[in-house]
Every structure is written in structure tokens, then in C-alpha cells.
Amino acid sequence: MGKRIQSAGVNIFQNRLIGTKLNIALGVAGVLTLLGISLAGLVAEHRQWEQLENQEKSKLATLAEGFNQTSSPITISRDKLPDSSELSSLRGDSKSVLIVDQSANVTASLGTVPVGSKFDPSGLVSKALASGTRISVTDLTSENSLVNYTVTPIKNQNILGAIVGIKPVDTQASTAGISKALLEFTAIATPNDLANPKLSPTFPIKIAKEASSKTTVEEFKIEGQSFLIAGAPILNYAGKPIAVFIHGHKYQPPLIFVQVIGIGFIFLIIGYVFALSIVTEIIKSIQKLERSAREYSRGNLTTPIKVSTQDEIGTLANLFNNLIAKLQNSEIEQAEARAQVQAQTIELEDEVGDLLDVVSDLESGNLTVQAQVTDQATGLVADTLNRLIEQLANIMSTVLSTAQQVTQGADSLEQLATSVTQNAQLQSESVAQATKEIENINQLATTASEEAIAANIAVKSAQSAVSLGQEEITKLNNSIALLQEGTTQIVQRLKTLGEFVDLAKQFVQDQKRLSSLTQVVAMNASMIAARAVEQKEPDQFASVAREFEAIASQVNNLATQTSQGLVVLQQRTGFIEIVVSGISQDIKDVTDYVSEFTTGVEQSSQAFKDIKDVTEQVAALGDSVLQSSQEIAVAVQSGVDSIQEIAALAQRSASQSNLTLERSAQMGQLARRLLNDVRFFQLPADKIPQNFLFASTNDNLKEGDN
């Protein structure tokens, strides 16, 4: 319920001006202060009444001491009880005096009580004799008259008896009226008086009746005069109220409440005037803040807030001035940052575009292009790419030169194999002719000698060609080793390029993180604006909050543009990765081709080794033929056998020559295929081998296949 009331109050006053709110607050504070002062006056008046009441009760108790029961250890020391002659001296202010013995029997009487009768009203005498103390108490007689009894024990060593004094109490209540001329009065009202309908109308009968059971203090007015009257019951020996003792005096009611209200109202007016002046000064300062805030909302940030006070408003004005200065500096810094980021983005886009053009040329096999090296972030990537292109061009030039040499060697080997085949055929024909014309031994010997010499020469030529082919194979192996080493370098360079691409990715991630931080700054500015709006302050706080929101929106737009530029940069970096992956695949294919070429060269080396062995055998056979020709006259049969052996060897030589021809054709085909693959790359002019022809080798490949 309290929260709903508070919420309703806030909703009523939240849209009002501060001056109105302060005036309302001053009015409410004044009313509450006046109520507090009134309450304080009532409390003070109540406390004063309690003090007066306590004073009257204390005074009434003092006045009523003679009527209520009292006891004291007062006794009369005598050897015997007094007789009738001594009663007059013992009477004092009492109307009647009695002497009673230990049994409360009257032994002497000065009054209406007969001697010899028992006198013990309400057991008072027996109590005094038993306790040995003096007892004084007021009680009612059978006629409802008040009588004061005083019992004083008489003792020697033991209690002998007691002296009983009887004193009637004259109340005169029936005729005792209160006049406004009296300053102070006392009265005693008995039950008969309280029941008397003829009691004076000025007697406080109501107070007397209330005081019959407890002590009462009240204000009583007689003829326009106020009296403060206190009444207390008079108790007998048994503790039963038997009458009422009343005491009163003139009384001037205290005007504490009125005085407090008057003084409080005067001070309230003074305080309100003083507070109103302070509120007016505060409102003026706030109005200055409002005017300055309106200027700031219009975009005028050059006018500072001039508030001379050093209070919270002055502090707020200083904070506003500092905030405006920071906003101005922030706008300048943001403009510079935007210009710098835009320039860097444009420059970075141009450099990445150049790199993409170079990579596109590399993808098409053009190794003559060069990336432009700058001092920006992509400069190191461009320089590395240029070195990679140069190394790749060197490797391709070496591969091209080696492939050309291998092709030429294969052609020479093919010609040599053809020559060896022809020589083998001639040897077969010579052997057949020698077999048919064996009868002419001399002619055959001469012919055999000549053929042997020719065979020897041919074998030497074959040995020379084999030696030359062996050297070419050795060079080819060296070139292949260089090609493999170059391929390894290409792979290493590609790894380096991949690392630079990773660095570019890291750069993109850093830019994204920067964009995220910019967005966080924008979000924080929006949160500050939201808190400023939540403050229950004047409209200038809302204007400043809207300024904060506009700044946060600008920072957020800048972060969005930076993020979009980074997305484009990331897409282009991904394209670089795709191109590098394509280059890696091409180099892998070149490596496969080199491996196949190496296998062919190894097979050719084995063929050359076989040719060498056969040639050595042919050389040995030629020597044998020459020796047989010299000794033909001695052993014709041995010559015939030698001719048969020559025929067999010639057949074997022809078979080996055909195999060599096939191997050389295969090696030539592989060399031409390698040349065709290498021609995919466009090399710089200084990297092209001398006397190299770029003619198509499709026809040669077809011939080799046939």
C-alpha cells in the first residue's frame, strides 16, 4: 500500500518544474514542521500537566497524613494504668479519652463511652496492644460520622493497656461551596455527603466520587475561574475507603500549546523566507544549466556554463563544462580516426588488388610479373611473393634447359641405336655370305678380316657413343637432383606464403576485435545515456542523454563500416589462399612428372649398361674374328665355328639394338612431354635457355608414341 502511494506521488510530481517541486516541498515541510511543533506543544503541555498532577498528589498526601492510618513505636511508660483523675491531662486535642486494659475493657472514660464496656472498633485497640505500637486511623461511626482514633500503648515491662483518644472530624461538606474568590481550600466528603442531593452546586461532586476509589487530579471551573482540584480516598484500619479528602486552589491553565504554535509559526515564516531565497538561487542556477543544455542540444558546444556557486550545482556545471570539452576533443579525434581509417582502408584495398592481379597472372603461368613492394602491411607479402616468383622462374629455367638437353641426348641415342641395328644386320649378311663362300677360304678370310676390322671400328664407335650417353645420363641425374632441390624450395616458399596469409588473417581478426571494442564503447555510451535519462532531473539531462545516444550511434556506424571493410579484406585473403593452394597443386604435379622422368632415366641407364656390356662382347668377338682370320689357313673348321658364333652374336646384337631403340624412343617421349609441361610457364627473357625453340611438340609426341 505504501509503495502504491509513493508511486502515485511520484507520478503526480515527476513532470512538474523544479521550482514548483521545491515550493511544494517547502510547503509540505512547513506543514509537517508546524504539525511537529504542535505535537511537541501537546507533549510539553501533557508533561506539564503530569508534573502538576504529581505535585498535587504529593501535596494532597501530605495534607491527608492526619486522616490515613499511621503507626509509630510510641508508647507511654507507667507502672499502672491512669485513673479518671488523670484523663483531663491526657486528653490533648481529643474530644474523648479512654483508658483500656489488656483486654480492651474501659477502665476510665472521659466521654460517652461507659466504664467497664469493651471498646475495640474494627479491632484497632487489639492490634495496637498486640503490636505495642501507636496507631492513628480515621473511621466511620455508626452514624456515618468521621472519627479519628489514636491508640497509644501503656507499658512497664509488659503492655498494661492503652490510652484511646477520640476526635470527631468536622467535614462541613454540605455547606462547603467553592467561590472564585478563594485561593485555596480543603474539604472532606463522607458517603452521606456524596449522597446528599442538597449539596452545594459549586462542590466538585464528580471529582469526589472519582477520588473515592483512587487519587484524582482534575481541572474544575467555577464562575469562569479555573481550579486545580485533587481528591484522595481516606482509608480505615481495614483499608476500606470511608471518605474523600479534597484539596484545591486557583489554577491558570498553561498556554504552552498556543505559545509553541505561535513561536513555531513565526520561526516557520522566517525559515520559509530564508529557504525561499535559497530555492530561488538554486532555481536560477538550474535555469542557467537548462539554457546551456539547450544550446548544447542545438550543437553549440562553445558556450561554457557560468555558475559561481561551489555547491552541487556548481560541481555539476563544472562537470558539464568538462564533459563538453571532452566531447569536443572526442569529435575531433573521431574525425581524425575516421579519415585515417578510410585512407588506410583504401590504400590496403589497392595493395590487395595488386596482389590479386599478380596471383591471377601466376595462376595463368606468367612468371614475368612483379608485385609492387610498399611500406604498408602488404609490403612484406609482396616482397616474399616476388622472391618466390624469381625462385620459381629459376627452377623452371633449369628444368627447361635440362629437358632440352635430355631431348637432344635421346635423339642422339636413337640415332646411335639405329646405326648399331644397321651394323648388326650387315654382320648377319656377312656371316651368311661367308657361310656360302667358305670354299673360297682366302677370299672369305680377306672378307672376314675386312669385316672384322669394320666391326672393330663399329664397336669402338659404339663404345664411344655409350661413353657419351653415360656422361649425358650423369648430367641428367645432376639436373634431376637440382630439380628436386628447387621443388623443395618451392614448397618451402609456399609455406612461407601460407604463413603470411595467416598473418593477414590475424590482422583481420585484430581489426574485428577493434571493431568489437568500438561497438562496446558505443554500448557503454548508450548505457550512460540510459542512466542519465533514468535520473529524476530536469530536461537538460535528457538532452545530454540524447547527445550521448547520437555519439554512440556515430561510433556504432563507424564500427559497422570498419567491420564491412574487414569482411571484404577477409574474402580477398581467402581468394589468395585458394590461388596458393592451386600453385601447390601445380608444383605437386611437376614433382610427379619429375619422379616419372627419373624412373625413365634410371631405365635408360640400365639400357646403356646393357649396350655397354654387349659392345664389349662385340669388341671381344671382333678380336677373335681378326685372330681367326690370321689363323684361317691353319684351322678352317675353327673359322667356320667362329663365323657361326659371329652370326649368333650378330643376332643378339640386333636384338639389343632394337631394345635400345625402343628405350631411347621412350626417353625422348618423356623428355618431350616434360618440355610440353614446362612451356605452360612464361619465363622472363633472361631465364630462357639459348637456342630454345617454343615450337609445338605434338607431332614429335605422336611419332614417339608410334
PDB file of N, CA and C in Angstrom, residues 318-368:
ATOM      1  N   ASN A 318      30.561  22.446 -13.540  1.00  0.00           N
ATOM      2  CA  ASN A 318      31.952  22.133 -13.915  1.00  0.00           C
ATOM      3  C   ASN A 318      32.042  20.795 -14.634  1.00  0.00           C
ATOM      4  N   LEU A 319      31.264  19.828 -14.133  1.00  0.00           N
ATOM      5  CA  LEU A 319      31.257  18.525 -14.814  1.00  0.00           C
ATOM      6  C   LEU A 319      30.712  18.650 -16.232  1.00  0.00           C
ATOM      7  N   PHE A 320      29.675  19.507 -16.394  1.00  0.00           N
ATOM      8  CA  PHE A 320      29.143  19.726 -17.743  1.00  0.00           C
ATOM      9  C   PHE A 320      30.200  20.359 -18.642  1.00  0.00           C
ATOM     10  N   ASN A 321      30.895  21.364 -18.107  1.00  0.00           N
ATOM     11  CA  ASN A 321      31.938  22.011 -18.914  1.00  0.00           C
ATOM     12  C   ASN A 321      33.031  21.027 -19.300  1.00  0.00           C
ATOM     13  N   ASN A 322      33.455  20.199 -18.315  1.00  0.00           N
ATOM     14  CA  ASN A 322      34.482  19.188 -18.639  1.00  0.00           C
ATOM     15  C   ASN A 322      33.957  18.190 -19.654  1.00  0.00           C
ATOM     16  N   LEU A 323      32.678  17.821 -19.496  1.00  0.00           N
ATOM     17  CA  LEU A 323      32.095  16.858 -20.436  1.00  0.00           C
ATOM     18  C   LEU A 323      32.025  17.437 -21.844  1.00  0.00           C
ATOM     19  N   ILE A 324      31.643  18.717 -21.950  1.00  0.00           N
ATOM     20  CA  ILE A 324      31.572  19.342 -23.277  1.00  0.00           C
ATOM     21  C   ILE A 324      32.962  19.418 -23.894  1.00  0.00           C
ATOM     22  N   ALA A 325      33.981  19.758 -23.065  1.00  0.00           N
ATOM     23  CA  ALA A 325      35.350  19.793 -23.596  1.00  0.00           C
ATOM     24  C   ALA A 325      35.778  18.422 -24.093  1.00  0.00           C
ATOM     25  N   LYS A 326      35.439  17.403 -23.306  1.00  0.00           N
ATOM     26  CA  LYS A 326      35.791  16.041 -23.746  1.00  0.00           C
ATOM     27  C   LYS A 326      35.034  15.658 -25.018  1.00  0.00           C
ATOM     28  N   LEU A 327      33.769  16.103 -25.116  1.00  0.00           N
ATOM     29  CA  LEU A 327      33.003  15.811 -26.330  1.00  0.00           C
ATOM     30  C   LEU A 327      33.621  16.484 -27.546  1.00  0.00           C
ATOM     31  N   GLN A 328      34.052  17.750 -27.367  1.00  0.00           N
ATOM     32  CA  GLN A 328      34.708  18.424 -28.485  1.00  0.00           C
ATOM     33  C   GLN A 328      35.979  17.697 -28.902  1.00  0.00           C
ATOM     34  N   ASN A 329      36.802  17.341 -27.901  1.00  0.00           N
ATOM     35  CA  ASN A 329      38.030  16.597 -28.231  1.00  0.00           C
ATOM     36  C   ASN A 329      37.700  15.252 -28.856  1.00  0.00           C
ATOM     37  N   SER A 330      36.639  14.617 -28.351  1.00  0.00           N
ATOM     38  CA  SER A 330      36.262  13.310 -28.897  1.00  0.00           C
ATOM     39  C   SER A 330      35.803  13.425 -30.343  1.00  0.00           C
ATOM     40  N   GLU A 331      35.045  14.496 -30.657  1.00  0.00           N
ATOM     41  CA  GLU A 331      34.617  14.678 -32.045  1.00  0.00           C
ATOM     42  C   GLU A 331      35.812  14.886 -32.966  1.00  0.00           C
ATOM     43  N   ILE A 332      36.790  15.702 -32.491  1.00  0.00           N
ATOM     44  CA  ILE A 332      37.985  15.925 -33.323  1.00  0.00           C
ATOM     45  C   ILE A 332      38.747  14.627 -33.520  1.00  0.00           C
ATOM     46  N   GLU A 333      38.951  13.889 -32.423  1.00  0.00           N
ATOM     47  CA  GLU A 333      39.686  12.623 -32.536  1.00  0.00           C
ATOM     48  C   GLU A 333      38.939  11.624 -33.411  1.00  0.00           C
ATOM     49  N   GLN A 334      37.615  11.587 -33.299  1.00  0.00           N
ATOM     50  CA  GLN A 334      36.853  10.653 -34.129  1.00  0.00           C
ATOM     51  C   GLN A 334      36.936  11.019 -35.602  1.00  0.00           C
ATOM     52  N   ALA A 335      36.896  12.330 -35.890  1.00  0.00           N
ATOM     53  CA  ALA A 335      37.027  12.734 -37.296  1.00  0.00           C
ATOM     54  C   ALA A 335      38.389  12.332 -37.851  1.00  0.00           C
ATOM     55  N   GLU A 336      39.447  12.591 -37.037  1.00  0.00           N
ATOM     56  CA  GLU A 336      40.782  12.188 -37.490  1.00  0.00           C
ATOM     57  C   GLU A 336      40.883  10.678 -37.649  1.00  0.00           C
ATOM     58  N   ALA A 337      40.311   9.946 -36.682  1.00  0.00           N
ATOM     59  CA  ALA A 337      40.378   8.478 -36.767  1.00  0.00           C
ATOM     60  C   ALA A 337      39.620   7.969 -37.987  1.00  0.00           C
ATOM     61  N   ARG A 338      38.434   8.586 -38.258  1.00  0.00           N
ATOM     62  CA  ARG A 338      37.688   8.145 -39.445  1.00  0.00           C
ATOM     63  C   ARG A 338      38.467   8.394 -40.723  1.00  0.00           C
ATOM     64  N   ALA A 339      39.083   9.597 -40.814  1.00  0.00           N
ATOM     65  CA  ALA A 339      39.863   9.885 -42.022  1.00  0.00           C
ATOM     66  C   ALA A 339      41.040   8.926 -42.166  1.00  0.00           C
ATOM     67  N   GLN A 340      41.723   8.669 -41.032  1.00  0.00           N
ATOM     68  CA  GLN A 340      42.873   7.761 -41.092  1.00  0.00           C
ATOM     69  C   GLN A 340      42.452   6.348 -41.467  1.00  0.00           C
ATOM     70  N   VAL A 341      41.347   5.885 -40.871  1.00  0.00           N
ATOM     71  CA  VAL A 341      40.882   4.525 -41.192  1.00  0.00           C
ATOM     72  C   VAL A 341      40.449   4.424 -42.646  1.00  0.00           C
ATOM     73  N   GLN A 342      39.763   5.455 -43.148  1.00  0.00           N
ATOM     74  CA  GLN A 342      39.347   5.422 -44.550  1.00  0.00           C
ATOM     75  C   GLN A 342      40.541   5.402 -45.481  1.00  0.00           C
ATOM     76  N   ALA A 343      41.562   6.252 -45.167  1.00  0.00           N
ATOM     77  CA  ALA A 343      42.753   6.265 -46.021  1.00  0.00           C
ATOM     78  C   ALA A 343      43.470   4.920 -45.987  1.00  0.00           C
ATOM     79  N   GLN A 344      43.619   4.366 -44.779  1.00  0.00           N
ATOM     80  CA  GLN A 344      44.284   3.063 -44.677  1.00  0.00           C
ATOM     81  C   GLN A 344      43.484   1.977 -45.384  1.00  0.00           C
ATOM     82  N   THR A 345      42.159   2.055 -45.293  1.00  0.00           N
ATOM     83  CA  THR A 345      41.333   1.034 -45.956  1.00  0.00           C
ATOM     84  C   THR A 345      41.471   1.110 -47.472  1.00  0.00           C
ATOM     85  N   ILE A 346      41.434   2.344 -48.002  1.00  0.00           N
ATOM     86  CA  ILE A 346      41.578   2.497 -49.464  1.00  0.00           C
ATOM     87  C   ILE A 346      42.942   2.014 -49.921  1.00  0.00           C
ATOM     88  N   GLU A 347      43.984   2.423 -49.169  1.00  0.00           N
ATOM     89  CA  GLU A 347      45.337   2.006 -49.552  1.00  0.00           C
ATOM     90  C   GLU A 347      45.490   0.493 -49.454  1.00  0.00           C
ATOM     91  N   LEU A 348      44.911  -0.076 -48.390  1.00  0.00           N
ATOM     92  CA  LEU A 348      45.000  -1.529 -48.228  1.00  0.00           C
ATOM     93  C   LEU A 348      44.231  -2.256 -49.328  1.00  0.00           C
ATOM     94  N   GLU A 349      43.077  -1.727 -49.717  1.00  0.00           N
ATOM     95  CA  GLU A 349      42.321  -2.354 -50.808  1.00  0.00           C
ATOM     96  C   GLU A 349      43.099  -2.309 -52.113  1.00  0.00           C
ATOM     97  N   ASP A 350      43.773  -1.161 -52.382  1.00  0.00           N
ATOM     98  CA  ASP A 350      44.574  -1.068 -53.619  1.00  0.00           C
ATOM     99  C   ASP A 350      45.705  -2.082 -53.613  1.00  0.00           C
ATOM    100  N   GLU A 351      46.405  -2.190 -52.479  1.00  0.00           N
ATOM    101  CA  GLU A 351      47.526  -3.127 -52.419  1.00  0.00           C
ATOM    102  C   GLU A 351      47.046  -4.568 -52.555  1.00  0.00           C
ATOM    103  N   VAL A 352      45.941  -4.893 -51.898  1.00  0.00           N
ATOM    104  CA  VAL A 352      45.414  -6.259 -52.023  1.00  0.00           C
ATOM    105  C   VAL A 352      44.963  -6.531 -53.451  1.00  0.00           C
ATOM    106  N   GLY A 353      44.388  -5.509 -54.124  1.00  0.00           N
ATOM    107  CA  GLY A 353      44.013  -5.688 -55.520  1.00  0.00           C
ATOM    108  C   GLY A 353      45.219  -5.967 -56.409  1.00  0.00           C
ATOM    109  N   ASP A 354      46.346  -5.234 -56.143  1.00  0.00           N
ATOM    110  CA  ASP A 354      47.571  -5.506 -56.916  1.00  0.00           C
ATOM    111  C   ASP A 354      48.054  -6.929 -56.675  1.00  0.00           C
ATOM    112  N   LEU A 355      48.019  -7.367 -55.414  1.00  0.00           N
ATOM    113  CA  LEU A 355      48.453  -8.738 -55.119  1.00  0.00           C
ATOM    114  C   LEU A 355      47.563  -9.758 -55.819  1.00  0.00           C
ATOM    115  N   LEU A 356      46.261  -9.494 -55.846  1.00  0.00           N
ATOM    116  CA  LEU A 356      45.360 -10.428 -56.524  1.00  0.00           C
ATOM    117  C   LEU A 356      45.633 -10.483 -58.024  1.00  0.00           C
ATOM    118  N   ASP A 357      45.977  -9.323 -58.619  1.00  0.00           N
ATOM    119  CA  ASP A 357      46.324  -9.325 -60.056  1.00  0.00           C
ATOM    120  C   ASP A 357      47.570 -10.158 -60.311  1.00  0.00           C
ATOM    121  N   VAL A 358      48.588  -9.997 -59.442  1.00  0.00           N
ATOM    122  CA  VAL A 358      49.822 -10.769 -59.606  1.00  0.00           C
ATOM    123  C   VAL A 358      49.536 -12.259 -59.454  1.00  0.00           C
ATOM    124  N   VAL A 359      48.718 -12.598 -58.443  1.00  0.00           N
ATOM    125  CA  VAL A 359      48.404 -14.017 -58.234  1.00  0.00           C
ATOM    126  C   VAL A 359      47.619 -14.581 -59.417  1.00  0.00           C
ATOM    127  N   SER A 360      46.725 -13.759 -60.001  1.00  0.00           N
ATOM    128  CA  SER A 360      45.990 -14.221 -61.187  1.00  0.00           C
ATOM    129  C   SER A 360      46.940 -14.507 -62.349  1.00  0.00           C
ATOM    130  N   ASP A 361      47.948 -13.620 -62.554  1.00  0.00           N
ATOM    131  CA  ASP A 361      48.941 -13.873 -63.610  1.00  0.00           C
ATOM    132  C   ASP A 361      49.733 -15.134 -63.317  1.00  0.00           C
ATOM    133  N   LEU A 362      50.088 -15.355 -62.044  1.00  0.00           N
ATOM    134  CA  LEU A 362      50.816 -16.579 -61.694  1.00  0.00           C
ATOM    135  C   LEU A 362      49.963 -17.809 -61.970  1.00  0.00           C
ATOM    136  N   GLU A 363      48.669 -17.697 -61.710  1.00  0.00           N
ATOM    137  CA  GLU A 363      47.796 -18.838 -61.954  1.00  0.00           C
ATOM    138  C   GLU A 363      47.762 -19.194 -63.435  1.00  0.00           C
ATOM    139  N   SER A 364      47.876 -18.189 -64.302  1.00  0.00           N
ATOM    140  CA  SER A 364      47.896 -18.449 -65.749  1.00  0.00           C
ATOM    141  C   SER A 364      49.275 -18.844 -66.260  1.00  0.00           C
ATOM    142  N   GLY A 365      50.284 -18.939 -65.383  1.00  0.00           N
ATOM    143  CA  GLY A 365      51.623 -19.396 -65.775  1.00  0.00           C
ATOM    144  C   GLY A 365      52.576 -18.286 -66.131  1.00  0.00           C
ATOM    145  N   ASN A 366      52.210 -17.043 -65.892  1.00  0.00           N
ATOM    146  CA  ASN A 366      53.081 -15.915 -66.238  1.00  0.00           C
ATOM    147  C   ASN A 366      54.007 -15.636 -65.068  1.00  0.00           C
ATOM    148  N   LEU A 367      55.303 -15.973 -65.255  1.00  0.00           N
ATOM    149  CA  LEU A 367      56.304 -15.738 -64.205  1.00  0.00           C
ATOM    150  C   LEU A 367      57.089 -14.467 -64.434  1.00  0.00           C
ATOM    151  N   THR A 368      56.625 -13.604 -65.333  1.00  0.00           N
ATOM    152  CA  THR A 368      57.334 -12.346 -65.614  1.00  0.00           C
ATOM    153  C   THR A 368      56.778 -11.183 -64.806  1.00  0.00           C
TER     154      THR A 368
END
